[in-house]
Short mmCIF file of C-alpha atoms in Angstrom, two decimals:
data_model
loop_
_atom_site.label_atom_id
_atom_site.label_comp_id
_atom_site.label_asym_id
_atom_site.label_seq_id
_atom_site.Cartn_x
_atom_site.Cartn_y
_atom_site.Cartn_z
CA MET I 1 -6.30 188.40 35.14
CA ARG I 2 -3.41 185.90 34.90
CA ASN I 3 -3.97 182.23 35.75
CA LEU I 4 -1.42 179.91 37.35
CA ALA I 5 -1.79 176.14 37.69
CA VAL I 6 0.38 174.75 40.51
CA ILE I 7 0.76 170.98 40.86
CA LEU I 8 1.69 169.70 44.35
CA PRO I 9 1.58 165.89 44.19
CA TYR I 10 3.69 165.14 47.27
CA ALA I 11 3.96 166.33 50.86
CA VAL I 12 7.54 167.44 50.22
CA SER I 13 6.40 169.78 47.44
CA ILE I 14 3.75 171.23 49.76
CA ARG I 15 6.50 171.77 52.30
CA ASP I 16 8.72 173.64 49.84
CA PHE I 17 5.90 175.75 48.40
CA VAL I 18 3.50 176.38 51.29
CA HIS I 19 5.65 176.51 54.43
CA THR I 20 8.40 178.55 52.76
CA GLY I 21 5.94 181.27 51.74
CA THR I 22 6.42 180.65 48.01
CA LEU I 23 2.69 180.29 47.33
CA ASP I 24 2.07 183.51 49.27
CA GLN I 25 4.59 185.27 47.06
CA LEU I 26 2.92 183.99 43.89
CA LEU I 27 -0.49 185.08 45.14
CA SER I 28 0.89 188.56 45.84
CA ILE I 29 1.49 189.05 42.12
CA PRO I 30 -1.17 191.56 40.99
CA ASP I 31 -4.17 190.15 39.11
CA VAL I 32 -3.25 186.48 39.58
CA ARG I 33 -5.64 183.58 40.06
CA MET I 34 -4.37 180.15 41.04
CA GLN I 35 -5.43 176.54 40.55
CA ILE I 36 -3.79 173.96 42.84
CA TYR I 37 -3.79 170.25 41.96
CA THR I 38 -2.99 167.91 44.84
CA GLN I 39 -4.00 164.62 46.46
CA ASN I 40 -5.97 166.17 49.33
CA PRO I 41 -7.72 169.49 48.63
CA ALA I 42 -8.92 169.59 52.26
CA LEU I 43 -5.37 169.68 53.61
CA PRO I 44 -5.22 172.15 56.55
CA GLU I 45 -1.95 173.56 55.21
CA PHE I 46 -3.98 175.19 52.43
CA ASP I 47 -6.38 176.98 54.80
CA ALA I 48 -4.39 180.21 54.91
CA ILE I 49 -4.55 180.69 51.14
CA ARG I 50 -8.15 179.67 50.48
CA SER I 51 -9.99 182.53 48.77
CA ASP I 52 -12.05 183.32 45.70
CA ARG I 53 -8.73 183.62 43.82
CA VAL I 54 -7.62 180.06 44.65
CA SER I 55 -9.27 176.87 43.42
CA ILE I 56 -7.99 173.54 44.80
CA PHE I 57 -8.61 170.32 42.87
CA GLU I 58 -7.96 166.67 43.64
CA MET I 59 -5.53 165.36 41.07
CA ALA I 60 -6.08 162.00 39.40
CA GLU I 61 -3.24 159.51 39.59
CA PRO I 62 -1.85 158.31 36.25
CA HIS I 63 -2.81 154.93 34.84
CA ASP I 64 -0.11 153.92 32.43
CA SER I 65 -0.67 151.72 29.43
CA ARG I 66 1.70 148.78 28.95
CA VAL I 67 3.55 150.68 26.26
CA GLU I 68 4.01 153.66 28.61
CA GLN I 69 5.27 151.37 31.35
CA LEU I 70 7.78 149.90 28.91
CA LEU I 71 8.95 153.35 27.78
CA LYS I 72 9.34 154.52 31.38
CA THR I 73 11.35 151.41 32.17
CA ILE I 74 13.64 151.89 29.18
CA TYR I 75 14.15 155.63 29.67
CA PRO I 76 16.77 155.52 32.48
CA LEU I 77 18.75 152.86 30.58
CA MET I 78 19.82 155.60 28.17
CA PHE I 79 21.90 157.00 31.05
CA TYR I 80 23.51 153.70 32.02
CA ASP I 81 26.90 155.38 31.52
CA THR I 82 26.10 158.03 34.12
CA PHE I 83 23.82 156.76 36.89
CA TYR I 84 25.05 154.31 39.49
CA TYR I 85 21.54 153.15 40.38
CA VAL I 86 20.97 152.00 36.79
CA ARG I 87 24.25 150.08 36.68
CA GLN I 88 23.40 148.50 40.02
CA ALA I 89 19.93 147.47 38.83
CA LEU I 90 21.34 145.80 35.69
CA ALA I 91 24.32 144.13 37.33
CA ALA I 92 22.73 140.69 37.24
CA SER I 93 21.43 140.82 33.66
CA ARG I 94 23.91 140.68 30.78
CA LEU I 95 21.19 141.14 28.16
CA LYS I 96 19.85 144.29 29.84
CA ARG I 97 23.37 145.69 30.08
CA ILE I 98 23.86 145.12 26.36
CA LEU I 99 20.54 146.88 25.67
CA ALA I 100 21.53 149.77 27.95
CA LYS I 101 24.91 150.22 26.28
CA GLY I 102 23.18 150.28 22.90
CA LEU I 103 20.78 152.98 24.10
CA VAL I 104 23.69 155.01 25.47
CA ALA I 105 25.45 154.77 22.11
CA MET I 106 22.27 155.88 20.34
CA ARG I 107 21.90 158.85 22.69
CA ARG I 108 25.47 159.92 22.06
CA ILE I 109 25.13 159.62 18.28
CA ILE I 110 21.80 161.45 18.08
CA GLY I 111 22.61 163.92 20.84
CA THR I 112 21.04 164.11 24.28
CA GLN I 113 18.71 167.05 23.57
CA ARG I 114 17.38 165.48 20.38
CA THR I 115 16.99 162.09 22.06
CA LEU I 116 14.93 163.63 24.86
CA ARG I 117 12.69 165.42 22.37
CA LEU I 118 12.11 162.17 20.46
CA TYR I 119 11.34 160.34 23.68
CA ALA I 120 8.90 163.04 24.72
CA ARG I 121 7.05 162.56 21.42
CA LEU I 122 6.89 158.81 22.03
CA LEU I 123 5.46 159.36 25.50
CA LEU I 124 2.88 161.82 24.21
CA ALA I 125 1.88 159.46 21.42
CA THR I 126 1.38 156.49 23.74
CA ALA I 127 -0.26 158.20 26.74
CA PRO I 128 -4.03 157.58 26.88
CA ARG I 129 -6.21 160.53 25.97
CA PRO I 130 -8.74 161.24 28.74
CA THR I 131 -12.34 162.04 27.87
CA ALA I 132 -11.96 165.45 29.55
CA ASN I 133 -9.14 167.77 30.52
CA GLN I 134 -7.94 167.75 34.13
CA ILE I 135 -6.41 171.23 33.95
CA VAL I 136 -9.22 173.78 34.05
CA GLY I 137 -9.28 176.49 31.41
CA ASP I 138 -6.10 177.70 29.75
CA PRO I 139 -3.65 178.74 32.48
CA ASP I 140 -0.87 181.11 31.45
CA LEU I 141 1.70 178.94 33.25
CA VAL I 142 1.76 175.43 34.72
CA ILE I 143 4.14 175.07 37.68
CA ALA I 144 5.23 171.55 38.58
CA THR I 145 7.36 170.62 41.57
CA ARG I 146 8.74 167.35 40.23
CA SER I 147 10.93 166.70 37.25
CA THR I 148 10.71 162.92 37.07
CA ILE I 149 9.10 160.60 34.59
CA ASN I 150 7.39 158.45 37.24
CA SER I 151 5.94 161.27 39.33
CA LEU I 152 2.26 161.20 40.30
CA ASP I 153 1.66 164.36 38.28
CA TYR I 154 2.72 162.65 35.05
CA GLY I 155 -0.80 162.71 33.58
CA LEU I 156 -1.18 166.43 34.23
CA LEU I 157 2.16 167.22 32.64
CA VAL I 158 1.36 165.10 29.60
CA GLU I 159 -1.85 167.07 29.23
CA ALA I 160 -0.02 170.38 29.59
CA ALA I 161 2.50 169.32 26.93
CA ARG I 162 -0.25 168.22 24.53
CA ARG I 163 -2.11 171.47 25.02
CA ARG I 164 1.13 173.44 24.64
CA LEU I 165 0.67 175.15 28.00
CA PRO I 166 3.92 176.78 29.16
CA GLN I 167 5.52 174.79 31.98
CA LEU I 168 7.92 175.73 34.76
CA THR I 169 9.54 173.05 36.92
CA ALA I 170 10.66 173.82 40.46
CA ALA I 171 12.68 170.71 41.32
CA SER I 172 11.87 169.53 44.84
CA SER I 173 14.77 167.28 45.71
CA TRP I 174 18.54 167.38 45.31
CA ASP I 175 18.57 163.90 43.72
CA ASN I 176 15.74 164.51 41.24
CA PHE I 177 18.04 164.47 38.25
CA THR I 178 20.35 161.57 39.14
CA THR I 179 18.18 158.93 40.80
CA LYS I 180 14.73 159.53 39.35
CA GLY I 181 15.33 160.54 35.73
CA PHE I 182 14.88 164.04 34.35
CA PHE I 183 11.49 164.61 32.74
CA PRO I 184 11.95 164.96 28.95
CA PHE I 185 9.06 167.32 28.13
CA PRO I 186 10.08 170.91 27.25
CA VAL I 187 9.71 173.58 29.93
CA VAL I 188 10.32 177.32 29.76
CA ARG I 189 12.26 177.43 33.06
CA ILE I 190 13.72 174.98 35.56
CA VAL I 191 14.18 176.28 39.10
CA VAL I 192 16.83 174.39 41.06
CA TRP I 193 18.28 174.62 44.54
CA ASN I 194 21.93 175.05 43.76
CA ARG I 195 24.86 175.07 41.35
CA LYS I 196 25.25 171.29 41.61
CA MET I 197 21.76 170.64 40.24
CA ALA I 198 22.31 173.21 37.50
CA ASP I 199 25.53 171.46 36.51
CA GLU I 200 23.71 168.12 36.33
CA LEU I 201 21.09 169.57 33.99
CA GLU I 202 23.71 171.11 31.74
CA GLN I 203 26.25 168.28 31.73
CA ILE I 204 24.01 165.19 31.81
CA PHE I 205 20.88 166.34 30.01
CA ASP I 206 22.33 169.08 27.82
CA VAL I 207 19.81 171.64 29.10
CA ASP I 208 20.41 175.21 27.96
CA ALA I 209 21.91 177.23 30.80
CA ASP I 210 19.63 180.20 30.12
CA THR I 211 16.56 178.15 31.08
CA ILE I 212 17.95 177.27 34.54
CA VAL I 213 17.42 179.45 37.62
CA GLU I 214 19.35 178.82 40.87
CA ALA I 215 16.92 179.90 43.58
CA GLY I 216 18.61 178.46 46.68
CA TYR I 217 17.71 175.84 49.28
CA PRO I 218 14.01 176.48 49.97
CA ARG I 219 14.04 175.04 53.50
CA LEU I 220 16.81 177.17 54.92
CA ARG I 221 14.51 179.74 56.52
CA LEU I 222 12.46 176.92 58.04
CA LEU I 223 15.55 175.22 59.46
CA GLU I 224 16.56 178.46 61.17
CA ASN I 225 13.21 178.95 62.92
CA SER I 226 12.97 177.04 66.20
CA GLY I 227 10.14 179.28 67.40
CA THR I 228 10.05 179.99 71.13
CA ILE I 229 12.18 176.97 72.06
CA ARG I 230 15.16 178.30 74.02
CA ASP I 231 17.62 175.40 74.25
CA GLY I 232 18.02 171.63 74.50
CA PRO I 233 16.51 171.19 77.98
CA ASP I 234 13.53 173.35 76.99
CA TYR I 235 12.96 171.26 73.87
CA LEU I 236 13.31 167.93 75.64
CA GLY I 237 10.84 169.08 78.29
CA ARG I 238 8.28 170.00 75.63
CA ILE I 239 8.37 166.50 74.10
CA GLY I 240 8.12 164.68 77.45
CA LEU I 241 11.83 163.99 77.97
CA GLY I 242 12.41 166.42 80.83
CA SER I 243 14.64 163.94 82.68
CA TYR I 244 17.34 164.64 80.08
CA ARG I 245 19.18 167.88 79.30
CA ARG I 246 21.03 166.93 76.09
CA PHE I 247 20.41 164.68 73.12
CA ILE I 248 22.08 163.11 70.10
CA LEU I 249 19.88 163.29 67.00
CA TYR I 250 19.88 160.08 64.95
CA SER I 251 18.04 160.75 61.69
CA ALA I 252 16.75 157.65 59.93
CA SER I 253 16.59 157.46 56.15
CA TYR I 254 13.83 155.73 54.16
CA ALA I 255 14.25 152.37 55.87
CA GLU I 256 12.09 150.45 53.39
CA LEU I 257 14.92 150.78 50.87
CA THR I 258 16.94 148.48 53.16
CA ARG I 259 14.31 145.77 53.63
CA VAL I 260 15.53 142.28 52.74
CA ALA I 261 13.16 139.52 51.58
CA GLY I 262 12.23 137.27 54.47
CA ASP I 263 13.28 139.76 57.17
CA PRO I 264 10.44 141.72 58.82
CA VAL I 265 12.81 144.49 59.96
CA PRO I 266 14.63 146.86 57.55
CA ARG I 267 18.40 146.59 57.73
CA GLU I 268 18.71 150.26 58.62
CA TYR I 269 16.63 149.74 61.77
CA ARG I 270 18.95 146.93 62.81
CA LEU I 271 21.90 149.24 62.26
CA ILE I 272 20.32 151.99 64.38
CA ARG I 273 19.85 149.48 67.22
CA GLU I 274 23.46 148.35 66.94
CA VAL I 275 24.87 151.88 66.94
CA ALA I 276 22.59 152.96 69.79
CA ALA I 277 23.55 149.94 71.90
CA ARG I 278 27.22 150.84 71.47
CA LEU I 279 26.69 154.58 71.93
CA ALA I 280 24.24 154.73 74.86
CA PRO I 281 26.62 153.39 77.58
CA THR I 282 29.20 156.07 76.67
CA LEU I 283 26.78 158.99 77.13
CA PRO I 284 26.38 161.03 80.33
CA ASN I 285 23.25 160.25 82.33
CA ASP I 286 21.65 163.51 81.26
CA THR I 287 21.91 162.65 77.52
CA CYS I 288 19.57 160.58 75.37
CA ILE I 289 19.52 159.40 71.75
CA LEU I 290 16.56 160.88 69.84
CA VAL I 291 15.80 158.80 66.75
CA ARG I 292 13.90 160.81 64.18
CA LEU I 293 12.12 158.47 61.76
CA HIS I 294 11.77 159.29 58.08
CA PRO I 295 8.48 160.86 56.84
CA PHE I 296 7.84 157.62 54.93
CA SER I 297 7.81 155.68 58.20
CA LYS I 298 4.79 154.33 60.07
CA SER I 299 3.97 155.25 63.65
CA GLU I 300 4.24 151.61 64.70
CA ASP I 301 7.88 151.52 63.57
CA GLU I 302 8.92 153.08 66.86
CA SER I 303 8.03 149.88 68.72
CA PHE I 304 11.16 148.26 67.29
CA PHE I 305 13.30 150.56 69.48
CA ALA I 306 11.20 150.40 72.65
CA ASP I 307 13.63 148.33 74.73
CA ILE I 308 16.81 150.38 74.17
CA PRO I 309 17.84 152.40 77.25
CA HIS I 310 18.19 156.17 76.79
CA LEU I 311 16.69 156.03 73.29
CA ARG I 312 13.50 157.77 72.34
CA VAL I 313 11.74 157.92 68.96
CA PHE I 314 10.25 160.96 67.24
CA VAL I 315 7.81 160.36 64.37
CA PRO I 316 7.57 163.52 62.24
CA GLY I 317 4.43 164.77 60.51
CA ARG I 318 1.08 163.07 60.25
CA GLY I 319 -0.45 160.48 57.97
CA ASP I 320 -2.62 161.69 55.09
CA ARG I 321 -3.36 160.66 51.50
CA TYR I 322 0.20 161.42 50.50
CA VAL I 323 2.84 158.73 50.21
CA GLU I 324 4.90 160.45 52.92
CA ARG I 325 3.80 162.02 56.17
CA VAL I 326 2.72 165.66 55.93
CA MET I 327 4.84 168.19 57.81
CA SER I 328 2.90 170.97 59.52
CA GLU I 329 4.44 174.29 60.56
CA ALA I 330 4.75 172.86 64.09
CA ASP I 331 6.68 169.90 62.65
CA GLU I 332 9.04 172.31 60.94
CA VAL I 333 9.75 173.96 64.30
CA HIS I 334 10.47 170.51 65.77
CA LEU I 335 12.98 169.83 63.01
CA ALA I 336 14.71 173.20 63.48
CA ALA I 337 14.97 172.61 67.23
CA GLN I 338 16.26 169.07 66.79
CA LEU I 339 19.02 170.28 64.49
CA ARG I 340 19.91 173.41 66.42
CA PHE I 341 19.91 171.99 69.96
CA SER I 342 21.28 168.48 69.43
CA GLU I 343 24.88 167.81 70.35
CA CYS I 344 25.42 166.38 66.87
CA ILE I 345 23.57 164.47 64.15
CA VAL I 346 24.03 160.87 62.98
CA SER I 347 22.38 159.98 59.68
CA MET I 348 22.37 157.55 56.77
CA ALA I 349 22.53 158.96 53.23
CA SER I 350 19.68 161.39 53.89
CA THR I 351 18.71 164.94 52.95
CA MET I 352 19.03 165.58 56.69
CA THR I 353 22.76 165.76 56.04
CA ILE I 354 22.14 168.80 53.83
CA ASP I 355 19.83 170.24 56.50
CA ALA I 356 22.44 169.79 59.23
CA LEU I 357 25.27 171.32 57.22
CA ALA I 358 23.01 174.20 56.10
CA VAL I 359 22.70 175.35 59.72
CA GLY I 360 26.30 174.55 60.65
CA ARG I 361 25.75 171.47 62.79
CA PRO I 362 28.23 168.56 63.15
CA VAL I 363 26.98 165.50 61.27
CA ILE I 364 28.34 162.04 60.48
CA ASN I 365 26.88 159.41 58.16
CA VAL I 366 26.93 155.68 58.92
CA ALA I 367 28.29 153.74 55.94
CA PHE I 368 28.44 150.15 57.14
CA GLU I 369 26.18 147.11 57.57
CA PRO I 370 24.80 145.83 60.89
CA ASP I 371 26.58 142.83 62.39
CA GLY I 372 25.96 139.63 60.48
CA ALA I 373 24.51 141.34 57.41
CA ALA I 374 25.81 140.68 53.93
CA PRO I 375 27.98 143.55 52.70
CA GLY I 376 26.91 146.14 50.17
CA MET I 377 23.37 147.35 50.80
CA ILE I 378 23.92 150.37 53.04
CA SER I 379 27.35 151.24 51.66
CA ASN I 380 25.79 151.25 48.17
CA PHE I 381 23.75 154.35 49.02
CA TYR I 382 26.98 156.32 49.15
CA ARG I 383 27.75 155.32 45.57
CA PHE I 384 24.59 156.92 44.22
CA ASN I 385 25.53 160.00 42.20
CA HIS I 386 24.12 162.66 44.51
CA PHE I 387 25.76 161.32 47.69
CA ARG I 388 28.96 160.24 45.96
CA ASP I 389 29.42 163.79 44.68
CA LEU I 390 28.61 165.33 48.06
CA ILE I 391 31.28 163.17 49.72
CA ALA I 392 33.84 163.93 47.02
CA THR I 393 33.38 167.71 46.99
CA VAL I 394 32.49 168.48 50.61
CA HIS I 395 34.55 165.71 52.28
CA LEU I 396 31.60 164.54 54.33
CA PRO I 397 32.51 162.60 57.53
CA LEU I 398 31.63 158.89 57.24
CA ALA I 399 31.63 156.25 59.98
CA HIS I 400 32.70 152.74 58.97
CA ASP I 401 31.84 151.10 62.29
CA ALA I 402 29.93 151.91 65.48
CA ASN I 403 33.11 152.86 67.34
CA GLU I 404 33.73 155.68 64.86
CA VAL I 405 30.22 157.00 65.57
CA THR I 406 30.91 156.90 69.31
CA ARG I 407 34.21 158.74 68.97
CA PHE I 408 32.60 161.42 66.75
CA VAL I 409 29.83 161.95 69.31
CA GLU I 410 32.35 162.22 72.14
CA ARG I 411 34.34 164.86 70.26
CA SER I 412 31.18 166.78 69.37
CA MET I 413 30.03 166.85 72.99
CA THR I 414 33.46 168.02 74.15
CA GLY I 415 33.21 171.07 71.91
CA SER I 416 34.26 172.42 68.55
CA ASP I 417 37.93 172.52 69.60
CA ALA I 418 37.89 168.73 69.93
CA LEU I 419 36.67 168.13 66.36
CA THR I 420 39.33 166.90 63.96
CA ASP I 421 39.89 167.83 60.33
CA GLY I 422 38.09 164.62 59.36
CA ASP I 423 35.01 165.76 61.29
CA THR I 424 34.79 169.11 59.55
CA PRO I 425 33.39 169.28 55.99
CA ASP I 426 34.52 171.83 53.42
CA MET I 427 31.87 174.45 54.08
CA VAL I 428 33.15 176.76 51.33
CA ALA I 429 32.52 174.04 48.75
CA PHE I 430 29.20 173.16 50.42
CA GLU I 431 27.89 176.71 50.19
CA LYS I 432 29.16 177.11 46.64
CA LEU I 433 27.54 173.91 45.35
CA TYR I 434 24.62 173.02 47.64
CA VAL I 435 23.18 175.79 49.84
CA PRO I 436 23.86 179.26 48.42
CA GLU I 437 23.99 182.19 50.82
CA ASN I 438 20.93 183.76 49.15
CA SER I 439 18.74 180.69 49.84
CA ARG I 440 16.46 182.67 52.16
CA ALA I 441 15.24 184.54 49.08
CA TYR I 442 13.87 181.37 47.42
CA PRO I 443 10.19 182.52 47.45
CA ASN I 444 11.11 185.90 45.98
CA VAL I 445 13.25 184.35 43.25
CA VAL I 446 10.42 182.02 42.21
CA ARG I 447 8.01 184.97 42.15
CA ARG I 448 10.40 187.01 39.98
CA VAL I 449 10.77 184.16 37.48
CA VAL I 450 7.00 183.65 37.29
CA GLU I 451 6.37 187.38 36.83
CA GLU I 452 8.87 187.50 33.97
CA LEU I 453 7.20 184.55 32.27
CA LEU I 454 3.73 186.06 32.69
CA ILE I 455 4.91 189.32 31.13
CA ASP I 456 6.38 187.42 28.17
CA ALA I 457 3.29 185.25 27.72
#
């Protein structure tokens, strides 16, 4: 009997592993038992896989020592030459910039691979040793769904490294490697979504190409499944908006990233209000603006938009122990219907842009500040490596004022013939770099990789 330990610290990793059928595929491997480590073992999304072959444990959150906190703070500075978010964070501190440049020089002299190995040893040496192991027994493979040094599963991965348990990482976000810092501990395989992520591992972190597996965009099958919902009017009727027949989907990003000290309302919410106020009067009477809040949002956030005519708010998922709201299978159907049946999508530096393009929907990103706001905050998101590269390679449509959003919506509602070259991304480059055609096979690819590793173990 082979034993797998699967660590699912976040709702997004549950989404990519449970709803996509990846866990089902792993459990279909003959003679496999599975341990799952997560924040809420009673999560209903696990009900379908509960059996005598599956044990579900509540994971303990890490408690870093001061030395660990210091090492985690220093770690991204070694990539000051590469990551925009690090340069932005150090812009006001000359001393920190000098330190960062010194660390970059050290990394280049020693070599990135060797530097990461040395840093991993430092982290292992400074991490507290618990009185008992968290990981039960001696699993043949530990599967983690994060690749970042500050992830909630850090303690479990430290333990796995100390015990020399083979590890596989299935990266769960397209910006894992460029905004969160690649985890330095050695793994036997890294499963990524696309060629772009593989390039980042090879070019930035000097990861051997033969350890990287491109499995595709795990959510693609979910995004294509709108269940029994027939069209836009049917969907609007099901969510209590039967007085409308069409809708514009406005997908909010993680608004807390745009909160300014002293202002109770995130800047992104102010921008949504401004765009909606400009857009709503131009829409036909049968069309509304559906604002989909981010899974990190709170239900009460929708009250901020209550007075805007023809605007309605959709709060995805449900609250749980996880830092973001948990998406059920019904929530996945909502998302698929919102993408498929909207006239077009407006977003702000969000993964929803990838979702929209993956299913061939017109999407524009807002890249400007609300009226009266100091410049720089929202436009800065488009300088982060992952979004900067998406814009550069796919030629993503950006709006630099509310009028550009309105004109894009008008063209989208008129029909595909009205869209201009500036509205249409390079879908050949998008498929090549971000959402491969074989993405629907993600669960099977992960299973094949795991089977190969179990045979070699």
